[in-house]
CSV table of C-alpha atoms in Angstrom, one decimal:
chain,number,residue,atom,x,y,z
A,250,UNK,CA,0.0,0.0,0.0
A,251,UNK,CA,2.9,2.4,0.8
A,252,UNK,CA,4.4,2.0,-2.6
A,253,UNK,CA,1.0,2.9,-4.2
A,254,UNK,CA,0.9,6.1,-2.2
A,255,UNK,CA,4.4,6.9,-3.2
A,256,UNK,CA,3.5,6.3,-6.8
A,257,UNK,CA,0.5,8.6,-6.6
A,258,UNK,CA,2.6,11.4,-5.0
A,259,UNK,CA,5.2,11.1,-7.8
A,260,UNK,CA,2.4,11.2,-10.4
A,261,UNK,CA,0.8,14.2,-8.8
A,262,UNK,CA,4.0,16.1,-8.5
A,263,UNK,CA,5.0,15.4,-12.1
A,264,UNK,CA,1.8,16.6,-13.6
A,265,UNK,CA,1.7,19.6,-11.2
A,266,UNK,CA,4.9,21.0,-12.6
A,267,UNK,CA,3.9,20.2,-16.2
A,268,UNK,CA,2.8,22.9,-18.6
A,269,UNK,CA,-0.8,23.7,-17.9
A,270,UNK,CA,-1.0,26.8,-20.1
A,271,UNK,CA,-2.7,25.0,-23.0
A,272,UNK,CA,-6.3,23.9,-23.0
A,273,UNK,CA,-7.7,22.0,-25.8
A,274,UNK,CA,-11.1,20.4,-26.2
A,275,UNK,CA,-12.6,18.0,-28.7
A,276,UNK,CA,-16.2,16.9,-29.0
A,277,UNK,CA,-17.1,13.7,-30.9
A,278,UNK,CA,-19.9,11.2,-31.0
A,279,UNK,CA,-21.6,8.4,-32.8
A,280,UNK,CA,-25.1,7.3,-33.6
A,281,UNK,CA,-26.5,3.9,-34.6
A,282,UNK,CA,-30.1,3.1,-35.5
A,283,UNK,CA,-30.7,-0.6,-35.8
A,284,UNK,CA,-33.8,-2.7,-36.6
A,285,UNK,CA,-33.8,-6.3,-35.4
A,286,UNK,CA,-36.2,-8.7,-37.1
A,287,UNK,CA,-36.9,-12.2,-35.9
A,288,UNK,CA,-39.0,-13.6,-38.7
A,289,UNK,CA,-40.0,-16.9,-37.1
A,290,UNK,CA,-40.2,-15.3,-33.7
A,291,UNK,CA,-40.6,-18.5,-31.7
A,292,UNK,CA,-39.1,-16.8,-28.6
A,293,UNK,CA,-41.4,-14.6,-26.6
A,294,UNK,CA,-41.2,-10.8,-27.2
A,295,UNK,CA,-39.4,-10.2,-23.9
A,296,UNK,CA,-36.7,-12.7,-24.9
A,297,UNK,CA,-35.1,-10.4,-27.5
A,298,UNK,CA,-34.9,-6.7,-28.3
A,299,UNK,CA,-36.9,-6.9,-31.5
A,300,UNK,CA,-37.6,-3.8,-33.4
A,301,UNK,CA,-35.7,-0.5,-33.5
A,302,UNK,CA,-33.0,0.6,-31.1
A,303,UNK,CA,-30.9,3.7,-31.0
A,304,UNK,CA,-27.5,4.1,-29.6
A,305,UNK,CA,-26.1,7.6,-29.2
A,306,UNK,CA,-22.8,8.7,-27.6
A,307,UNK,CA,-21.3,12.1,-27.0
A,308,UNK,CA,-17.7,12.4,-25.8
A,309,UNK,CA,-15.9,15.5,-24.7
A,310,UNK,CA,-12.1,15.3,-24.3
A,311,UNK,CA,-10.2,18.1,-22.6
A,312,UNK,CA,-6.4,18.4,-22.6
A,313,UNK,CA,-4.8,20.4,-19.9
A,314,UNK,CA,-1.2,20.4,-21.3
A,315,UNK,CA,0.8,17.3,-22.1
A,316,UNK,CA,0.2,15.4,-18.9
A,317,UNK,CA,-3.4,15.8,-17.8
A,318,UNK,CA,-6.5,15.1,-19.8
A,319,UNK,CA,-10.1,14.4,-19.0
A,320,UNK,CA,-12.9,12.6,-20.9
A,321,UNK,CA,-16.6,12.6,-20.4
A,322,UNK,CA,-18.9,10.4,-22.4
A,323,UNK,CA,-22.7,10.3,-22.2
A,324,UNK,CA,-24.6,7.5,-23.9
A,325,UNK,CA,-28.2,6.9,-24.7
A,326,UNK,CA,-29.3,3.4,-25.6
A,327,UNK,CA,-31.7,0.7,-24.6
A,328,UNK,CA,-31.7,1.6,-20.9
A,329,UNK,CA,-31.7,5.4,-21.2
A,330,UNK,CA,-28.9,7.8,-20.4
A,331,UNK,CA,-25.7,6.4,-18.9
A,332,UNK,CA,-22.4,7.9,-18.1
A,333,UNK,CA,-19.9,5.9,-20.2
A,334,UNK,CA,-16.8,7.9,-19.1
A,335,UNK,CA,-15.9,10.5,-16.6
A,336,UNK,CA,-12.2,10.3,-15.8
A,337,UNK,CA,-8.9,12.1,-15.6
A,338,UNK,CA,-5.7,10.7,-17.2
A,339,UNK,CA,-2.6,11.7,-15.3
A,340,UNK,CA,0.3,10.7,-17.7
A,341,UNK,CA,3.8,10.8,-16.3
A,342,UNK,CA,5.3,9.0,-19.4
A,343,UNK,CA,4.1,6.7,-22.1
A,344,UNK,CA,4.8,3.8,-19.8
A,345,UNK,CA,2.9,5.2,-16.8
A,346,UNK,CA,-0.6,6.7,-16.9
A,347,UNK,CA,-3.0,6.8,-14.0
A,348,UNK,CA,-6.7,6.9,-14.8
A,349,UNK,CA,-9.2,7.8,-12.1
A,350,UNK,CA,-12.9,8.1,-12.3
A,351,UNK,CA,-15.5,6.2,-14.3
A,352,UNK,CA,-14.3,4.2,-17.3
A,353,UNK,CA,-14.2,0.9,-19.0
A,354,UNK,CA,-11.4,-1.1,-17.4
A,355,UNK,CA,-9.0,-2.9,-19.7
A,356,UNK,CA,-10.3,-6.3,-20.6
A,357,UNK,CA,-10.1,-8.1,-23.9
A,358,UNK,CA,-9.9,-6.7,-27.4
A,359,UNK,CA,-13.5,-6.0,-28.5
A,360,UNK,CA,-14.3,-3.5,-25.7
A,361,UNK,CA,-11.8,-1.1,-27.3
A,362,UNK,CA,-14.2,-1.1,-30.3
A,363,UNK,CA,-17.5,-1.4,-28.5
A,364,UNK,CA,-18.8,1.9,-29.8
A,365,UNK,CA,-21.3,0.9,-32.6
A,366,UNK,CA,-19.5,3.3,-35.0
A,367,UNK,CA,-16.3,1.3,-34.4
A,368,UNK,CA,-17.4,-2.2,-35.3
A,369,UNK,CA,-19.1,-3.4,-38.4
A,370,UNK,CA,-21.9,-5.6,-37.0
A,371,UNK,CA,-25.0,-4.2,-35.5
A,372,UNK,CA,-24.5,-6.2,-32.3
A,373,UNK,CA,-21.7,-7.4,-30.2
A,374,UNK,CA,-20.0,-10.8,-30.0
A,375,UNK,CA,-21.9,-13.2,-27.7
A,376,UNK,CA,-19.2,-13.2,-25.0
A,377,UNK,CA,-19.7,-9.4,-24.7
A,378,UNK,CA,-23.4,-9.3,-25.4
A,379,UNK,CA,-25.3,-6.6,-23.6
A,380,UNK,CA,-28.9,-7.4,-24.5
A,381,UNK,CA,-29.2,-7.9,-28.3
A,382,UNK,CA,-28.9,-11.7,-28.2
A,383,UNK,CA,-32.1,-13.8,-28.3
A,384,UNK,CA,-33.0,-15.5,-25.1
A,385,UNK,CA,-31.0,-12.8,-23.3
A,386,UNK,CA,-32.9,-13.3,-20.0
A,387,UNK,CA,-32.4,-17.1,-19.9
A,388,UNK,CA,-28.7,-16.7,-20.6
A,389,UNK,CA,-28.3,-13.5,-18.5
A,390,UNK,CA,-26.4,-11.9,-21.4
A,391,UNK,CA,-22.8,-12.7,-22.2
A,392,UNK,CA,-19.8,-13.4,-20.1
A,393,UNK,CA,-18.9,-9.7,-19.5
A,394,UNK,CA,-21.2,-7.3,-21.3
A,395,UNK,CA,-19.3,-4.5,-23.2
A,396,UNK,CA,-18.7,-1.8,-22.5
A,397,UNK,CA,-18.3,-2.7,-18.8
A,398,UNK,CA,-18.3,0.8,-17.2
A,399,UNK,CA,-17.2,1.1,-13.6
A,400,UNK,CA,-15.7,3.5,-11.0
A,401,UNK,CA,-12.2,3.1,-9.9
A,402,UNK,CA,-8.6,3.6,-10.7
A,403,UNK,CA,-6.4,2.1,-13.4
A,404,UNK,CA,-2.7,2.2,-14.0
A,405,UNK,CA,-1.7,1.6,-17.6
A,406,UNK,CA,1.0,2.1,-20.1
A,407,UNK,CA,2.5,1.3,-23.4
A,408,UNK,CA,6.1,0.7,-24.4
A,409,UNK,CA,7.7,0.1,-27.8
A,410,UNK,CA,10.6,-2.2,-28.2
A,411,UNK,CA,12.2,-0.9,-31.3
A,412,UNK,CA,9.6,-0.2,-34.0
A,413,UNK,CA,8.0,-3.7,-34.3
A,414,UNK,CA,6.8,-4.7,-30.8
A,415,UNK,CA,4.4,-2.8,-28.7
A,416,UNK,CA,3.6,-3.9,-25.1
A,417,UNK,CA,0.5,-2.7,-23.4
A,418,UNK,CA,-0.4,-3.3,-19.8
A,419,UNK,CA,-3.0,-2.3,-17.3
A,420,UNK,CA,-4.0,-3.0,-13.8
A,421,UNK,CA,-7.1,-1.7,-12.1
A,422,UNK,CA,-9.3,-1.7,-9.0
A,423,UNK,CA,-13.0,-1.0,-9.6
A,424,UNK,CA,-16.4,-1.5,-7.9
A,425,UNK,CA,-17.1,-4.7,-9.8
A,426,UNK,CA,-20.2,-6.6,-10.8
A,427,UNK,CA,-23.1,-6.8,-8.3
A,428,UNK,CA,-25.7,-9.3,-7.1
A,429,UNK,CA,-27.7,-10.1,-4.0
A,430,UNK,CA,-26.5,-12.2,-1.1
A,431,UNK,CA,-28.7,-15.1,-2.4
A,432,UNK,CA,-27.7,-14.6,-6.0
A,433,UNK,CA,-26.7,-17.3,-8.4
A,434,UNK,CA,-25.3,-14.9,-11.0
A,435,UNK,CA,-24.5,-11.2,-11.6
A,436,UNK,CA,-27.5,-8.9,-11.6
A,437,UNK,CA,-26.5,-6.4,-14.3
A,438,UNK,CA,-29.4,-4.1,-13.6
A,439,UNK,CA,-27.9,-3.4,-10.2
A,440,UNK,CA,-24.8,-1.9,-11.9
A,441,UNK,CA,-26.9,0.7,-13.7
A,442,UNK,CA,-29.6,1.3,-11.1
A,443,UNK,CA,-29.8,4.7,-9.4
A,444,UNK,CA,-31.8,3.1,-6.6
A,445,UNK,CA,-28.8,0.9,-5.8
A,446,UNK,CA,-26.4,3.8,-6.2
A,447,UNK,CA,-23.4,3.8,-8.5
A,448,UNK,CA,-21.1,2.6,-5.7
A,449,UNK,CA,-19.4,-0.6,-4.8
A,450,UNK,CA,-22.0,-2.8,-3.0
A,451,UNK,CA,-19.5,-4.6,-0.8
A,452,UNK,CA,-16.7,-2.1,-0.1
A,453,UNK,CA,-14.3,-4.5,-1.7
A,454,UNK,CA,-12.9,-3.6,-5.1
A,455,UNK,CA,-12.7,-6.0,-7.9
A,456,UNK,CA,-9.3,-6.2,-9.4
A,457,UNK,CA,-7.9,-7.1,-12.8
A,458,UNK,CA,-5.7,-6.3,-15.6
A,459,UNK,CA,-4.6,-6.9,-19.2
A,460,UNK,CA,-1.4,-7.4,-21.0
A,461,UNK,CA,-1.0,-7.5,-24.7
A,462,UNK,CA,1.8,-7.5,-27.3
A,463,UNK,CA,1.4,-6.2,-30.8
A,464,UNK,CA,3.9,-7.4,-33.4
A,465,UNK,CA,4.5,-5.6,-36.7
A,466,UNK,CA,5.3,-8.4,-39.1
A,467,UNK,CA,6.5,-8.2,-42.7
A,468,UNK,CA,4.1,-7.9,-45.7
A,469,UNK,CA,1.6,-5.5,-43.9
A,470,UNK,CA,0.7,-8.1,-41.2
A,471,UNK,CA,0.1,-7.1,-37.6
A,472,UNK,CA,-0.5,-9.6,-34.8
A,473,UNK,CA,-1.9,-8.7,-31.4
A,474,UNK,CA,-2.0,-11.2,-28.6
A,475,UNK,CA,-3.7,-10.4,-25.3
A,476,UNK,CA,-4.6,-11.9,-21.9
A,477,UNK,CA,-7.0,-10.4,-19.4
A,478,UNK,CA,-8.3,-11.2,-15.9
A,479,UNK,CA,-10.8,-9.8,-13.4
A,480,UNK,CA,-11.5,-11.1,-9.9
A,481,UNK,CA,-13.6,-10.1,-6.9
A,482,UNK,CA,-16.8,-10.7,-4.9
A,483,UNK,CA,-20.2,-9.6,-6.2
A,484,UNK,CA,-22.5,-9.9,-3.3
A,485,UNK,CA,-23.0,-7.3,-0.5
A,486,UNK,CA,-21.4,-9.7,2.1
A,487,UNK,CA,-18.4,-10.4,-0.2
A,488,UNK,CA,-18.9,-14.1,0.1
A,489,UNK,CA,-19.6,-15.0,-3.6
A,490,UNK,CA,-16.6,-14.7,-5.7
A,491,UNK,CA,-16.0,-14.6,-9.4
A,492,UNK,CA,-13.1,-14.9,-11.8
A,493,UNK,CA,-13.0,-14.0,-15.4
A,494,UNK,CA,-10.2,-14.9,-17.8
A,495,UNK,CA,-9.8,-13.8,-21.4
A,496,UNK,CA,-7.5,-14.4,-24.3
A,497,UNK,CA,-7.6,-12.5,-27.6
A,498,UNK,CA,-5.7,-12.7,-30.9
A,499,UNK,CA,-6.1,-10.3,-33.8
A,500,UNK,CA,-4.3,-10.6,-37.1
A,501,UNK,CA,-4.4,-7.6,-39.5
A,502,UNK,CA,-3.6,-8.5,-43.1
A,503,UNK,CA,-3.4,-5.3,-45.1
A,504,UNK,CA,-6.8,-3.8,-44.6
A,505,UNK,CA,-8.5,-7.1,-43.5
A,506,UNK,CA,-8.8,-8.4,-40.0
A,507,UNK,CA,-9.1,-11.8,-38.4
A,508,UNK,CA,-10.3,-11.4,-34.7
A,509,UNK,CA,-10.6,-14.1,-32.1
A,510,UNK,CA,-11.4,-14.0,-28.4
A,511,UNK,CA,-12.3,-16.4,-25.7
A,512,UNK,CA,-13.7,-15.6,-22.2
A,513,UNK,CA,-14.5,-17.8,-19.3
A,514,UNK,CA,-16.2,-16.9,-16.0
A,515,UNK,CA,-16.4,-18.9,-12.8
A,516,UNK,CA,-19.2,-17.5,-10.7
A,517,UNK,CA,-19.9,-18.7,-7.1
A,518,UNK,CA,-23.6,-19.0,-6.3
A,519,UNK,CA,-25.7,-19.1,-3.2
A,520,UNK,CA,-27.4,-22.5,-2.7
A,521,UNK,CA,-29.8,-21.0,-0.2
A,522,UNK,CA,-31.6,-22.8,2.7
A,523,UNK,CA,-33.5,-25.3,0.6
A,524,UNK,CA,-31.4,-26.1,-2.5
A,525,UNK,CA,-33.5,-29.1,-3.4
A,526,UNK,CA,-36.5,-26.9,-4.0
A,527,UNK,CA,-34.5,-24.0,-5.4
A,528,UNK,CA,-32.5,-25.7,-8.1
A,529,UNK,CA,-33.5,-27.9,-11.1
A,530,UNK,CA,-30.9,-30.6,-10.4
A,531,UNK,CA,-30.1,-32.4,-7.2
A,532,UNK,CA,-26.7,-32.8,-5.5
A,533,UNK,CA,-23.7,-34.2,-7.2
A,534,UNK,CA,-22.1,-37.6,-6.7
A,535,UNK,CA,-20.5,-36.3,-3.5
A,536,UNK,CA,-23.9,-35.5,-2.1
A,537,UNK,CA,-23.6,-31.8,-2.1
A,538,UNK,CA,-24.8,-29.0,-4.4
A,539,UNK,CA,-22.2,-27.3,-6.5
A,540,UNK,CA,-21.5,-23.8,-5.4
A,541,UNK,CA,-20.4,-22.4,-8.7
A,542,UNK,CA,-21.2,-22.3,-12.4
A,543,UNK,CA,-19.0,-21.8,-15.4
A,544,UNK,CA,-19.9,-19.7,-18.5
A,545,UNK,CA,-17.6,-19.3,-21.4
A,546,UNK,CA,-17.8,-17.7,-24.8
A,547,UNK,CA,-15.8,-17.4,-28.0
A,548,UNK,CA,-15.8,-15.3,-31.2
A,549,UNK,CA,-14.0,-15.7,-34.5
A,550,UNK,CA,-14.5,-13.0,-37.1
A,551,UNK,CA,-13.2,-12.2,-40.5
A,552,UNK,CA,-13.6,-8.6,-41.9
A,553,UNK,CA,-12.7,-7.7,-45.5
A,554,UNK,CA,-13.1,-4.2,-46.9
A,555,UNK,CA,-13.9,-4.0,-50.6
A,556,UNK,CA,-14.1,-0.4,-51.8
A,557,UNK,CA,-17.1,1.1,-50.1
A,558,UNK,CA,-18.2,-2.3,-48.8
A,559,UNK,CA,-17.1,-4.4,-45.9
A,560,UNK,CA,-18.0,-8.1,-45.7
A,561,UNK,CA,-17.9,-9.9,-42.3
A,562,UNK,CA,-18.2,-13.5,-41.4
A,563,UNK,CA,-18.5,-14.3,-37.7
A,564,UNK,CA,-18.9,-17.4,-35.6
A,565,UNK,CA,-19.5,-17.0,-31.9
A,566,UNK,CA,-21.1,-18.9,-29.0
A,567,UNK,CA,-21.7,-19.3,-25.4
A,568,UNK,CA,-21.7,-22.3,-23.0
A,569,UNK,CA,-23.0,-22.6,-19.5
A,570,UNK,CA,-22.2,-25.4,-17.1
A,571,UNK,CA,-23.8,-25.7,-13.7
A,572,UNK,CA,-27.0,-26.0,-11.8
A,573,UNK,CA,-29.9,-23.7,-12.7
A,574,UNK,CA,-33.0,-22.5,-10.9
A,575,UNK,CA,-36.0,-24.8,-10.9
A,576,UNK,CA,-37.8,-22.3,-13.1
A,577,UNK,CA,-35.1,-22.0,-15.7
A,578,UNK,CA,-35.5,-23.3,-19.2
A,579,UNK,CA,-31.7,-23.9,-19.5
A,580,UNK,CA,-30.1,-27.2,-18.5
A,581,UNK,CA,-27.0,-28.1,-16.6
A,582,UNK,CA,-25.0,-27.9,-19.8
A,583,UNK,CA,-26.4,-25.4,-22.3
A,584,UNK,CA,-24.9,-24.0,-25.6
A,585,UNK,CA,-25.8,-21.4,-28.1
A,586,UNK,CA,-23.8,-21.1,-31.4
A,587,UNK,CA,-24.4,-18.2,-33.8
A,588,UNK,CA,-23.4,-17.8,-37.4
A,589,UNK,CA,-23.4,-14.3,-38.8
A,590,UNK,CA,-23.0,-13.0,-42.3
A,591,UNK,CA,-22.8,-9.2,-42.4
A,592,UNK,CA,-22.1,-6.4,-44.8
A,593,UNK,CA,-21.7,-2.7,-44.5
A,594,UNK,CA,-21.8,0.0,-47.2
A,595,UNK,CA,-20.5,3.5,-46.8
A,596,UNK,CA,-23.4,5.6,-48.0
A,597,UNK,CA,-21.9,9.1,-47.8
A,598,UNK,CA,-19.5,10.9,-45.6
A,599,UNK,CA,-19.4,8.9,-42.3
A,600,UNK,CA,-22.7,7.2,-42.6
A,601,UNK,CA,-22.7,3.4,-43.1
A,602,UNK,CA,-25.5,1.0,-43.8
A,603,UNK,CA,-25.1,-2.1,-41.7
A,604,UNK,CA,-26.8,-5.4,-42.5
A,605,UNK,CA,-26.5,-8.9,-41.1
A,606,UNK,CA,-28.2,-12.2,-40.9
A,607,UNK,CA,-27.7,-14.3,-37.8
A,608,UNK,CA,-28.6,-17.9,-37.3
A,609,UNK,CA,-28.9,-19.1,-33.7
A,610,UNK,CA,-28.4,-22.7,-32.8
A,611,UNK,CA,-29.7,-23.3,-29.3
A,612,UNK,CA,-29.2,-26.5,-27.4
A,613,UNK,CA,-32.4,-25.9,-25.4
A,614,UNK,CA,-34.7,-24.0,-27.9
A,615,UNK,CA,-35.7,-23.9,-31.5
A,616,UNK,CA,-33.2,-22.4,-33.9
A,617,UNK,CA,-33.8,-18.8,-34.8
A,618,UNK,CA,-33.0,-16.4,-37.6
A,619,UNK,CA,-32.4,-12.8,-37.0
A,620,UNK,CA,-32.0,-10.0,-39.5
A,621,UNK,CA,-30.4,-6.7,-38.7
A,622,UNK,CA,-30.5,-3.5,-40.8
A,623,UNK,CA,-29.1,-0.3,-39.5
A,624,UNK,CA,-27.4,3.0,-40.0
A,625,UNK,CA,-24.3,4.1,-38.0
A,626,UNK,CA,-21.6,6.7,-38.1
A,627,UNK,CA,-19.3,8.9,-36.1
A,628,UNK,CA,-19.5,12.7,-36.0
B,185,UNK,CA,-16.5,-16.1,-67.8
B,186,UNK,CA,-19.0,-14.4,-65.6
B,187,UNK,CA,-17.1,-15.7,-62.5
B,188,UNK,CA,-13.8,-14.3,-63.8
B,189,UNK,CA,-15.4,-10.9,-64.5
B,190,UNK,CA,-16.9,-10.9,-61.0
B,191,UNK,CA,-13.5,-11.7,-59.4
B,192,UNK,CA,-11.8,-9.0,-61.5
B,193,UNK,CA,-14.5,-6.5,-60.4
B,194,UNK,CA,-14.0,-7.3,-56.8
B,195,UNK,CA,-10.2,-7.1,-57.2
B,196,UNK,CA,-10.5,-3.8,-58.9
B,197,UNK,CA,-12.7,-2.5,-56.1
B,198,UNK,CA,-10.2,-3.8,-53.5
B,199,UNK,CA,-7.3,-2.0,-55.0
B,200,UNK,CA,-9.1,1.3,-55.6
B,201,UNK,CA,-7.0,4.1,-54.1
B,202,UNK,CA,-8.9,5.3,-51.0
B,203,UNK,CA,-10.4,8.8,-51.0
B,204,UNK,CA,-8.6,9.4,-47.7
B,205,UNK,CA,-5.3,9.2,-49.6
B,206,UNK,CA,-6.5,10.8,-52.8
B,207,UNK,CA,-7.5,13.9,-51.0
B,208,UNK,CA,-3.8,14.8,-50.4
B,209,UNK,CA,-2.7,14.2,-54.0
B,210,UNK,CA,-1.7,17.8,-54.3
B,211,UNK,CA,0.7,17.5,-51.4
B,212,UNK,CA,3.1,15.3,-53.2
B,213,UNK,CA,4.4,11.7,-52.9
B,214,UNK,CA,5.7,12.2,-49.4
B,215,UNK,CA,2.4,13.3,-48.0
B,216,UNK,CA,0.7,10.5,-49.9
B,217,UNK,CA,2.9,8.1,-48.1
B,218,UNK,CA,2.2,9.7,-44.8
B,219,UNK,CA,-1.6,9.4,-45.4
B,220,UNK,CA,-1.2,5.8,-46.5
B,221,UNK,CA,0.5,5.2,-43.2
B,222,UNK,CA,-2.2,7.1,-41.3
B,223,UNK,CA,-5.0,5.2,-43.0
B,224,UNK,CA,-3.3,1.8,-42.2
B,225,UNK,CA,-2.7,2.7,-38.6
B,226,UNK,CA,-5.9,4.6,-37.8
B,227,UNK,CA,-8.2,2.0,-39.3
B,228,UNK,CA,-7.0,-0.7,-36.8
B,229,UNK,CA,-9.4,0.3,-34.1
B,230,UNK,CA,-12.1,2.4,-35.8
B,231,UNK,CA,-13.3,3.4,-39.2
B,232,UNK,CA,-11.3,5.9,-41.1
B,233,UNK,CA,-14.5,8.0,-41.2
B,234,UNK,CA,-14.0,8.8,-37.6
B,235,UNK,CA,-10.7,10.5,-38.5
B,236,UNK,CA,-12.3,12.3,-41.4
B,237,UNK,CA,-15.1,13.6,-39.2
B,238,UNK,CA,-12.9,14.7,-36.3
B,239,UNK,CA,-13.6,18.3,-35.4
B,240,UNK,CA,-9.9,19.3,-35.3
B,241,UNK,CA,-8.4,22.1,-37.3
B,242,UNK,CA,-5.6,23.3,-35.1
B,243,UNK,CA,-2.3,21.6,-36.0
B,244,UNK,CA,-1.1,21.4,-32.4
B,245,UNK,CA,-4.4,19.7,-31.5
B,246,UNK,CA,-3.8,17.1,-34.2
B,247,UNK,CA,-0.4,16.4,-32.8
B,248,UNK,CA,-1.8,15.9,-29.3
B,249,UNK,CA,-4.6,13.7,-30.6
B,250,UNK,CA,-2.3,11.5,-32.6
B,251,UNK,CA,-0.1,11.1,-29.5
B,252,UNK,CA,-3.1,10.1,-27.4
B,253,UNK,CA,-4.2,7.6,-30.1
B,254,UNK,CA,-0.6,6.2,-30.3
B,255,UNK,CA,-0.9,5.3,-26.7
B,256,UNK,CA,-4.1,3.3,-27.1
B,257,UNK,CA,-3.6,-0.4,-26.6
B,258,UNK,CA,-2.6,-2.2,-29.8
B,259,UNK,CA,-2.3,1.0,-31.8
B,260,UNK,CA,0.9,-0.3,-33.5
B,261,UNK,CA,2.1,3.3,-33.9
B,262,UNK,CA,5.7,3.6,-32.8
B,263,UNK,CA,7.0,7.0,-31.7
B,264,UNK,CA,8.7,7.8,-35.0
B,265,UNK,CA,5.4,7.4,-36.9
B,266,UNK,CA,3.6,10.1,-34.9
B,267,UNK,CA,5.1,12.9,-37.0
B,268,UNK,CA,4.2,11.6,-40.5
B,269,UNK,CA,0.7,10.7,-39.4
B,270,UNK,CA,0.3,14.1,-37.9
B,271,UNK,CA,1.5,15.8,-41.1
B,272,UNK,CA,-1.1,13.9,-43.1
B,273,UNK,CA,-4.0,14.9,-40.8
B,274,UNK,CA,-2.8,18.5,-40.6
B,275,UNK,CA,-2.5,18.9,-44.4
B,276,UNK,CA,-6.0,17.4,-44.9
B,277,UNK,CA,-7.6,20.0,-42.7
B,278,UNK,CA,-5.2,23.0,-43.0
B,279,UNK,CA,-3.1,22.5,-46.1
B,280,UNK,CA,0.4,23.8,-46.4
B,281,UNK,CA,-0.2,26.7,-43.9
B,282,UNK,CA,-1.0,24.1,-41.3
B,283,UNK,CA,2.2,22.2,-42.0
B,284,UNK,CA,4.2,25.5,-41.7
B,285,UNK,CA,2.5,26.2,-38.4
B,286,UNK,CA,3.3,22.7,-37.1
B,287,UNK,CA,6.9,23.0,-38.1
B,288,UNK,CA,7.2,26.4,-36.4
B,289,UNK,CA,5.8,25.0,-33.2
B,290,UNK,CA,8.3,22.1,-33.3
B,291,UNK,CA,11.3,24.4,-33.5
């Protein structure tokens, strides 16, 4: 703890003596309007966000000289206005930056592009789903919805070894996901609920980090390999722990991209006073009820630009292992695989038409077809 | 025959010089190279349209913005590429006067 205090003092002194005579601000944003059609519609209306949705973001960045900057981002989407960013960056050097406030902690590769104007499909990969997947309530969304926005502090940096190798690293302490004392999984609504306050629910920060290496290879190839982790407790009593691990690999071939990611989350659950009545399945071979579940997800995506078009092929999926509530329609081992064919067309200026067809292959429900059509762009 | 024509058409579309680069044709081959570099690097994390729509016209602000973007994870922009990328973006919005202002600030 002492070294952390020393570090903070060094950072504050360094930025305090920096040049603060210059002030620069920049305003940017993005808009996406998307229509989701589920032609067969065997799932109930509340099991998918069918119809039109709008995602709007406005970001103001302010530079106070070379060593201090701030960013504020407001978003409006499916659950109203949210504060996507409100932080200061105190940069001592390229290798040492301290971020304090409200931000998306470093985890994985896709969250860096989670703004709808920064990725080519209308929705997010299943491991990072935040409500567009079918059967979202049964599955309780993805492994870690993106963007995961939280309050805390992050220390990050970047270093180049020569011209061909970039090392990025980050470590953070944040409020973390939330749930009740008798929860079996995260309750994502608590993380965006004014009634529950936007504060840590158990006074114990969740911690994590990411490390990634980017290699500039011959013949216009760039390879990025990353590993991420997040740990903590999510209930008010800090008894139910969780651990999330992630691995990502991105290969850039000229202007085309191959992106792959894998996430896995182990979530401890409360078995309650009467687990036999609470859960669908009985005790295991050892006579006791399992006190955790596993959820993992993957995505593999190919993106090829062709003049004003982009074509995208994506394969992603989720798996869940563990007991479920007696009322759940999932099983002790459930899987969803999704196959996506997408295309975008640059209409004019920054506006892109996004279209995609998704086929869901559920282990527990009928297969579904989803069609997206939308417009998106930055400004 | 139709298949060959289709493949040739796709190939022709793929190799079309981008408008981002063509817009600096008047700046000469060096600037064209700088913008090809900028397009290759900037399009890693977001569309090039986001760069084209950026509300930045002050050369110094472009320099600071490129520096911030360089430090984003996985940017693949080494320190010595900041300057050429900045030159491209400054020329696109401010022309030669912008480059002159940038050079004066760097002295």
